[in-house]
mmCIF file of C-alpha atoms in Angstrom:
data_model
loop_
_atom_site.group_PDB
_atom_site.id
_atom_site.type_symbol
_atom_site.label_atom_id
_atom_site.label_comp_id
_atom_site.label_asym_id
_atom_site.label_seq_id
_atom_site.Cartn_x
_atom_site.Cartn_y
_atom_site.Cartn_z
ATOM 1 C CA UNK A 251 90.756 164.851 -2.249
ATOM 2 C CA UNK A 252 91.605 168.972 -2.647
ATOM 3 C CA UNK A 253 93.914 170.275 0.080
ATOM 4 C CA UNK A 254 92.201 172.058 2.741
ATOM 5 C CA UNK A 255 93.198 175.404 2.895
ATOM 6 C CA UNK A 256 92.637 178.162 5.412
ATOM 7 C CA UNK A 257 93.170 181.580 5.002
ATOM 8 C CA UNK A 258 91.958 184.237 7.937
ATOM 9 C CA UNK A 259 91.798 188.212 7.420
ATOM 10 C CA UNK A 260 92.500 189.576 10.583
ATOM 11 C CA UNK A 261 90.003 192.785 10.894
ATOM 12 C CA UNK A 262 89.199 195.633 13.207
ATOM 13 C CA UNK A 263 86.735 195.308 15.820
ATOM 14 C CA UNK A 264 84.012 197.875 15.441
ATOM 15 C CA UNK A 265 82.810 200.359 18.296
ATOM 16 C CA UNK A 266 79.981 198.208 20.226
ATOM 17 C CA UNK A 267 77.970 202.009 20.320
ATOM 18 C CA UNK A 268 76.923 203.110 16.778
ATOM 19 C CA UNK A 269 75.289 206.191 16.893
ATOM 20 C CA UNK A 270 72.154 206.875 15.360
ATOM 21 C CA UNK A 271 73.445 208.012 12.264
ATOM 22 C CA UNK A 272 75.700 204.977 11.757
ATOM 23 C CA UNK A 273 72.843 202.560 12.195
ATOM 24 C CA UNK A 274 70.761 204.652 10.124
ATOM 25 C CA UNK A 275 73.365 204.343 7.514
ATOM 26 C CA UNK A 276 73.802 200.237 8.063
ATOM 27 C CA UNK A 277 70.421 199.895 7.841
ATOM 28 C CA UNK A 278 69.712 201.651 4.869
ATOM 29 C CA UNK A 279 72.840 199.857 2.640
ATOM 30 C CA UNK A 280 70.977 196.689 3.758
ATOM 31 C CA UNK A 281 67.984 197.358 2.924
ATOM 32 C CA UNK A 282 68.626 198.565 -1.035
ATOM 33 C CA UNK A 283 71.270 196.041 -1.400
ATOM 34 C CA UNK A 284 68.501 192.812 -0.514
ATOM 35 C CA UNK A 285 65.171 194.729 -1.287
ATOM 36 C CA UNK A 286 66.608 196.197 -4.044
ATOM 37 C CA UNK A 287 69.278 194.165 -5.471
ATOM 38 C CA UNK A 288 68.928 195.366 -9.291
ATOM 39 C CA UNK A 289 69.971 199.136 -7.986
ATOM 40 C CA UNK A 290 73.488 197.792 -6.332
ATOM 41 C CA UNK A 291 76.209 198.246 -8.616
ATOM 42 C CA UNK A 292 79.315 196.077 -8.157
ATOM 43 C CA UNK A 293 82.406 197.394 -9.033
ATOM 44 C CA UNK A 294 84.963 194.124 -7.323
ATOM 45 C CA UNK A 295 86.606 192.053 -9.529
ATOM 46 C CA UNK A 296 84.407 189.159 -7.347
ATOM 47 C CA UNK A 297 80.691 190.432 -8.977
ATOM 48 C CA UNK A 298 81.373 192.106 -11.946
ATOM 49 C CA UNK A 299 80.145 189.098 -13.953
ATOM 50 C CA UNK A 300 76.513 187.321 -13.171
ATOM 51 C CA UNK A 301 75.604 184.260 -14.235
ATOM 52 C CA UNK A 302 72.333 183.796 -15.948
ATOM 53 C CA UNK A 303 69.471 182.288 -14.237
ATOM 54 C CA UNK A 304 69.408 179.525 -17.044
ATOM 55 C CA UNK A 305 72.273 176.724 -16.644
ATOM 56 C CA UNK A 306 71.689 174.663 -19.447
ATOM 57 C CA UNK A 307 74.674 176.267 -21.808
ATOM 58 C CA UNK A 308 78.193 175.925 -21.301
ATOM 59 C CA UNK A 309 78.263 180.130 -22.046
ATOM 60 C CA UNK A 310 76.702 180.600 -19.185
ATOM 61 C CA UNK A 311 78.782 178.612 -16.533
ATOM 62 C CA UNK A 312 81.492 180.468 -18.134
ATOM 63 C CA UNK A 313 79.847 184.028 -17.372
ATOM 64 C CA UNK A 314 79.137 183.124 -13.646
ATOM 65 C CA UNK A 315 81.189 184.477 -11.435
ATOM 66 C CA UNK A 316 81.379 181.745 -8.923
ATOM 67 C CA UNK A 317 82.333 178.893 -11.923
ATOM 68 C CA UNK A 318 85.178 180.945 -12.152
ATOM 69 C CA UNK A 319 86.405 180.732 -9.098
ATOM 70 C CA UNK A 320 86.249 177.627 -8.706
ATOM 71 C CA UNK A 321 88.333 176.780 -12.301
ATOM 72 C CA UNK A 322 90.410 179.745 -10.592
ATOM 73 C CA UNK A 323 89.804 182.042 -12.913
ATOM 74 C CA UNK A 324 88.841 184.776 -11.215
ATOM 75 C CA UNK A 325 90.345 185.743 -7.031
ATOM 76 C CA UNK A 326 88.774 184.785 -3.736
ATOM 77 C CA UNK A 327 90.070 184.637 -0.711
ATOM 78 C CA UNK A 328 89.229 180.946 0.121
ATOM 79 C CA UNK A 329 88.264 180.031 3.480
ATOM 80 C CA UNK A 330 88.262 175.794 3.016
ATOM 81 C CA UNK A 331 87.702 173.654 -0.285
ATOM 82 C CA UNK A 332 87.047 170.384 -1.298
ATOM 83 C CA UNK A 333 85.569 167.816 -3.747
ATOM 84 C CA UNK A 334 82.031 169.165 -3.524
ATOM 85 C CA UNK A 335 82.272 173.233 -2.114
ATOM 86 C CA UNK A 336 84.269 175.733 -1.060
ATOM 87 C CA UNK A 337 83.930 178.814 1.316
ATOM 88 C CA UNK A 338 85.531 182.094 0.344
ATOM 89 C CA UNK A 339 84.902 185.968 2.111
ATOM 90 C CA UNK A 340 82.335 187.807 0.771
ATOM 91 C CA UNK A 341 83.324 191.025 -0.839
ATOM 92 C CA UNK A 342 80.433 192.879 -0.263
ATOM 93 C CA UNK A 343 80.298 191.704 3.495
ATOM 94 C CA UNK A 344 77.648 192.914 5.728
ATOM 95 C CA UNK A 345 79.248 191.945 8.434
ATOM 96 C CA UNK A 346 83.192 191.243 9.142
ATOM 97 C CA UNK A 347 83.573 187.707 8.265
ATOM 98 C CA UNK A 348 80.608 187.205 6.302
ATOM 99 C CA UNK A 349 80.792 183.907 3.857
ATOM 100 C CA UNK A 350 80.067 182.428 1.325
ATOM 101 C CA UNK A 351 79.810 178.821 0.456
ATOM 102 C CA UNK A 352 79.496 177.347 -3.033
ATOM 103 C CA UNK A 353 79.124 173.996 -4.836
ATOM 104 C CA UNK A 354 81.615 173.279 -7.135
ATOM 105 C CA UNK A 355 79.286 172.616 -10.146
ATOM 106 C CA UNK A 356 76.497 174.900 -11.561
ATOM 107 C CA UNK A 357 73.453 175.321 -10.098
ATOM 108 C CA UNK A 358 70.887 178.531 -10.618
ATOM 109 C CA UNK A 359 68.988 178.445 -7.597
ATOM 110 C CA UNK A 360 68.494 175.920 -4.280
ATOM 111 C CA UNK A 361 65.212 174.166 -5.840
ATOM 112 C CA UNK A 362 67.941 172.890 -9.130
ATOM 113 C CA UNK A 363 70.593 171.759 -6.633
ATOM 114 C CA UNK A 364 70.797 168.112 -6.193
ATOM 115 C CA UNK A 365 69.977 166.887 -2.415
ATOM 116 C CA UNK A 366 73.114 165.175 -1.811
ATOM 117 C CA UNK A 367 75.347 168.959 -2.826
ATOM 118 C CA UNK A 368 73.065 170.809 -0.371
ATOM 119 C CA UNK A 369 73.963 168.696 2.027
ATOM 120 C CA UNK A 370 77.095 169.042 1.709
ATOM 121 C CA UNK A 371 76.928 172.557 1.793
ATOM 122 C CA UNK A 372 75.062 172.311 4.871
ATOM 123 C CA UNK A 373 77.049 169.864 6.608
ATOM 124 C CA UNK A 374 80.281 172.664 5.956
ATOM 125 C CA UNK A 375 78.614 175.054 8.366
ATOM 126 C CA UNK A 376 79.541 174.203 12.025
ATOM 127 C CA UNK A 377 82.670 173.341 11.420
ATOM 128 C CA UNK A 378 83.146 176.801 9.013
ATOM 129 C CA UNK A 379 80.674 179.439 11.158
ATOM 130 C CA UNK A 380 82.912 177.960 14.443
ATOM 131 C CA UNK A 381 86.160 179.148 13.018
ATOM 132 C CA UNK A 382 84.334 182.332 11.779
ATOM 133 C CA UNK A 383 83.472 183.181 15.211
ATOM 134 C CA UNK A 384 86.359 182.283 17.564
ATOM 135 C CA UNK A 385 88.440 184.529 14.115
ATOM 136 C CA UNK A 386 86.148 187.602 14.365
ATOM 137 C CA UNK A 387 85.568 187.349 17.965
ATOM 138 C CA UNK A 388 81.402 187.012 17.703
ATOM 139 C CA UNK A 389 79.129 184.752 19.266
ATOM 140 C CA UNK A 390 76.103 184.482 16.998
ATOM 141 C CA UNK A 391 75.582 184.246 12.954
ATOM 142 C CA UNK A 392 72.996 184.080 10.383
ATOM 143 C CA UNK A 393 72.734 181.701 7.816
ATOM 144 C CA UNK A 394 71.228 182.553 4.798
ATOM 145 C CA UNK A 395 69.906 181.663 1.284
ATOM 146 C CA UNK A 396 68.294 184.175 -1.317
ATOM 147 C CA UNK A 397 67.170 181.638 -3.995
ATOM 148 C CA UNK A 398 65.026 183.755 -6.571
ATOM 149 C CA UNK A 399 65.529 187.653 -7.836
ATOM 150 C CA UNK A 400 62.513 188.513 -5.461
ATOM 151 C CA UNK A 401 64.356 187.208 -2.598
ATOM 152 C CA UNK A 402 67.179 188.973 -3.052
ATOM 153 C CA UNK A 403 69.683 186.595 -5.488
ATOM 154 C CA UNK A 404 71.994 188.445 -7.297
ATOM 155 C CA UNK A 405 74.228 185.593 -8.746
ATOM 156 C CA UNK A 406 72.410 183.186 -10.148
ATOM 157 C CA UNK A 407 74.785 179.874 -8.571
ATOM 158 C CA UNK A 408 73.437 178.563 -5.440
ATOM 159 C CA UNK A 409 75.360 179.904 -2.759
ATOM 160 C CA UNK A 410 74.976 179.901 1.482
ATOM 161 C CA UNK A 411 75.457 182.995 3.703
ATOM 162 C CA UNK A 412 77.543 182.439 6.826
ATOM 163 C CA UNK A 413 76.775 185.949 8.653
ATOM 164 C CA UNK A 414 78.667 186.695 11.714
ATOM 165 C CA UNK A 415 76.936 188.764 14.738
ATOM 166 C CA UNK A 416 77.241 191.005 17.622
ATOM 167 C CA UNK A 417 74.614 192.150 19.940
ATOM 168 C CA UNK A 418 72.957 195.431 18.994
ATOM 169 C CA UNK A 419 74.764 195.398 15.388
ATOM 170 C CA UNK A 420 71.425 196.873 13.560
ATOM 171 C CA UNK A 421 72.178 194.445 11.092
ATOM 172 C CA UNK A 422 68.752 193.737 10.094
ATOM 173 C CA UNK A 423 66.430 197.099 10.116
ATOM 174 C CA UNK A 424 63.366 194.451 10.813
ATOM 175 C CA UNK A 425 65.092 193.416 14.080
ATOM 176 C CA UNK A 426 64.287 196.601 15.601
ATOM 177 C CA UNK A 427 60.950 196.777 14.740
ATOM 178 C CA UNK A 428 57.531 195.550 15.936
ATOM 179 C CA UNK A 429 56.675 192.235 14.172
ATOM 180 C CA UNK A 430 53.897 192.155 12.591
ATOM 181 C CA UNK A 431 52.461 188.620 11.455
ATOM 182 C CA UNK A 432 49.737 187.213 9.146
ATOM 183 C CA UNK A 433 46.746 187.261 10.696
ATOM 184 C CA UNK A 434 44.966 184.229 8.937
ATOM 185 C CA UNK A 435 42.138 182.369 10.250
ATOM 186 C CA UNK A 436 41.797 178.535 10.641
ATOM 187 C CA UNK A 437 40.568 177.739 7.817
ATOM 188 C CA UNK A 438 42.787 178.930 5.083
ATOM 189 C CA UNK A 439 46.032 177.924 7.361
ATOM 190 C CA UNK A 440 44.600 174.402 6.951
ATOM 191 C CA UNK A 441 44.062 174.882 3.212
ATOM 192 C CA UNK A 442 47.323 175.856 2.867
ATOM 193 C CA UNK A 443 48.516 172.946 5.113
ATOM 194 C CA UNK A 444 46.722 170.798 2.654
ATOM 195 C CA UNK A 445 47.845 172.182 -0.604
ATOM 196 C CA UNK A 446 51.652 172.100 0.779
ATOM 197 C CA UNK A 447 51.092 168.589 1.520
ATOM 198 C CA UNK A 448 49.442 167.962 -1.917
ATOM 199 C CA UNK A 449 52.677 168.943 -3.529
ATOM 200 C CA UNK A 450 54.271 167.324 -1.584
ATOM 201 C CA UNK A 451 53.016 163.918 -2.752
ATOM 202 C CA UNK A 452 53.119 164.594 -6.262
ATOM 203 C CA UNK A 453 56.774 165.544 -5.964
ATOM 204 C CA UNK A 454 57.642 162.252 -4.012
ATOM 205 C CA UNK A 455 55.620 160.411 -6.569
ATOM 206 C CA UNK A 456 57.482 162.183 -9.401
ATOM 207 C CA UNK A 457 60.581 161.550 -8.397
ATOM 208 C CA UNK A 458 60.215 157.491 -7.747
ATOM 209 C CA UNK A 459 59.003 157.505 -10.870
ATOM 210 C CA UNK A 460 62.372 158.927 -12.093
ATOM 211 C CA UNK A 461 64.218 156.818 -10.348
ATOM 212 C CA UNK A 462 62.293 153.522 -11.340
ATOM 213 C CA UNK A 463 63.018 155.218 -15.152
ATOM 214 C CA UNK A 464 66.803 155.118 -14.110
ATOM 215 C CA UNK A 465 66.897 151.850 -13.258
ATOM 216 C CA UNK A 466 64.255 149.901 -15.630
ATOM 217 C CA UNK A 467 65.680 149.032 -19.054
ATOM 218 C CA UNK A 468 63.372 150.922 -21.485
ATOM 219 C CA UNK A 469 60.973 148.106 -23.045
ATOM 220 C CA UNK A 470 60.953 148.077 -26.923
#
């Protein structure tokens, strides 16, 4: 097993009244940085190389950013590591504290990560987003996945937002404003409903197929 290692910056606490401008700003840098993602320029050491979308060449595991970091290769502050993730500060944060954590092997979006790695990505983040909060001193956090350039993914390795959060922030622009949901009648929610479902079966029946594949000897 990989030593765990833990490694807190200590930051300082921001002014719990941003004025108008300030918020304005925040809101804003979020905004073109997620909406917008192929306008943000990096210029840290962290995202000055993306991986491709594709993952079926070694060249592009060793153009992605995260791979190296993980072969160590490229610097992180690292938060906690072992066999299957690790957790390292963001260096964009949007918030102090914000994290990221990462499988150890390659993997271009969520929907090409193997159940049993998200897993234990996900099982990483009460124990991680509890010492992120008693170190920054916030109560709340966001966690969050951009899988797919139109939500938002810049580097193209799975990877997990841990977001820290204060009260009145204006983190999110949309938290301040009036929602505004789909208005869709009955019938096409259930059509959707039913489609959803539809592919649902087909992928279940899919993937026992696969496995019975796995496990059959091929018949000559």
């Amino acid at each position: 097993m990989a030593n765990h290692g833990f490694w807190f910056q200590t930051y300082t606490n921001t002014k719990e009244n941003m004025s108008i401008e300030e918020a304005t700003r925040r809101r804003v840098t979020v905004l073109s940085s997620h909406l917008n993602p192929t306008r943000f320029t990096y210029s840290d050491p962290l995202s000055a190389s993306l991986c491709s979308a594709r993952s079926d060449s070694d060249d592009n595991n060793q153009n992605c950013v995260f791979c190296n970091i993980v072969r160590g290769q490229s610097p992180a502050l690292k938060l906690y590591e072992d066999d299957m993730c690790l957790c390292i500060l963001d260096t964009n944060p949007l918030s102090h504290g914000h994290s990221l954590i990462i499988p150890k092997s390659h993997y271009p979006s969520l929907d090409a990560t193997p159940p049993s790695v998200v897993a234990a990505m996900s099982s990483k983040v009460p124990f991680i987003s509890n010492a992120i909060m008693k170190a920054t001193g916030c109560n709340s956090f966001n966690v969050l996945i951009n899988n797919g350039a139109a939500a938002g993914q810049v580097i193209f390795h799975t990877h997990m937002h841990i977001i820290p959060r204060k009260a009145y922030d204006c983190l999110w622009a949309s938290e301040s404003l009036l929602r505004r949901p789909l208005n869709l009648d009955d019938e096409k929610v259930s059509q959707l409903a039913a489609s959803i479902q539809e592919q649902l079966l087909v992928s279940d029946i899919c993937q026992e197929s696969k496995n019975e594949e796995d496990f059959c000897p091929s018949k000559s």
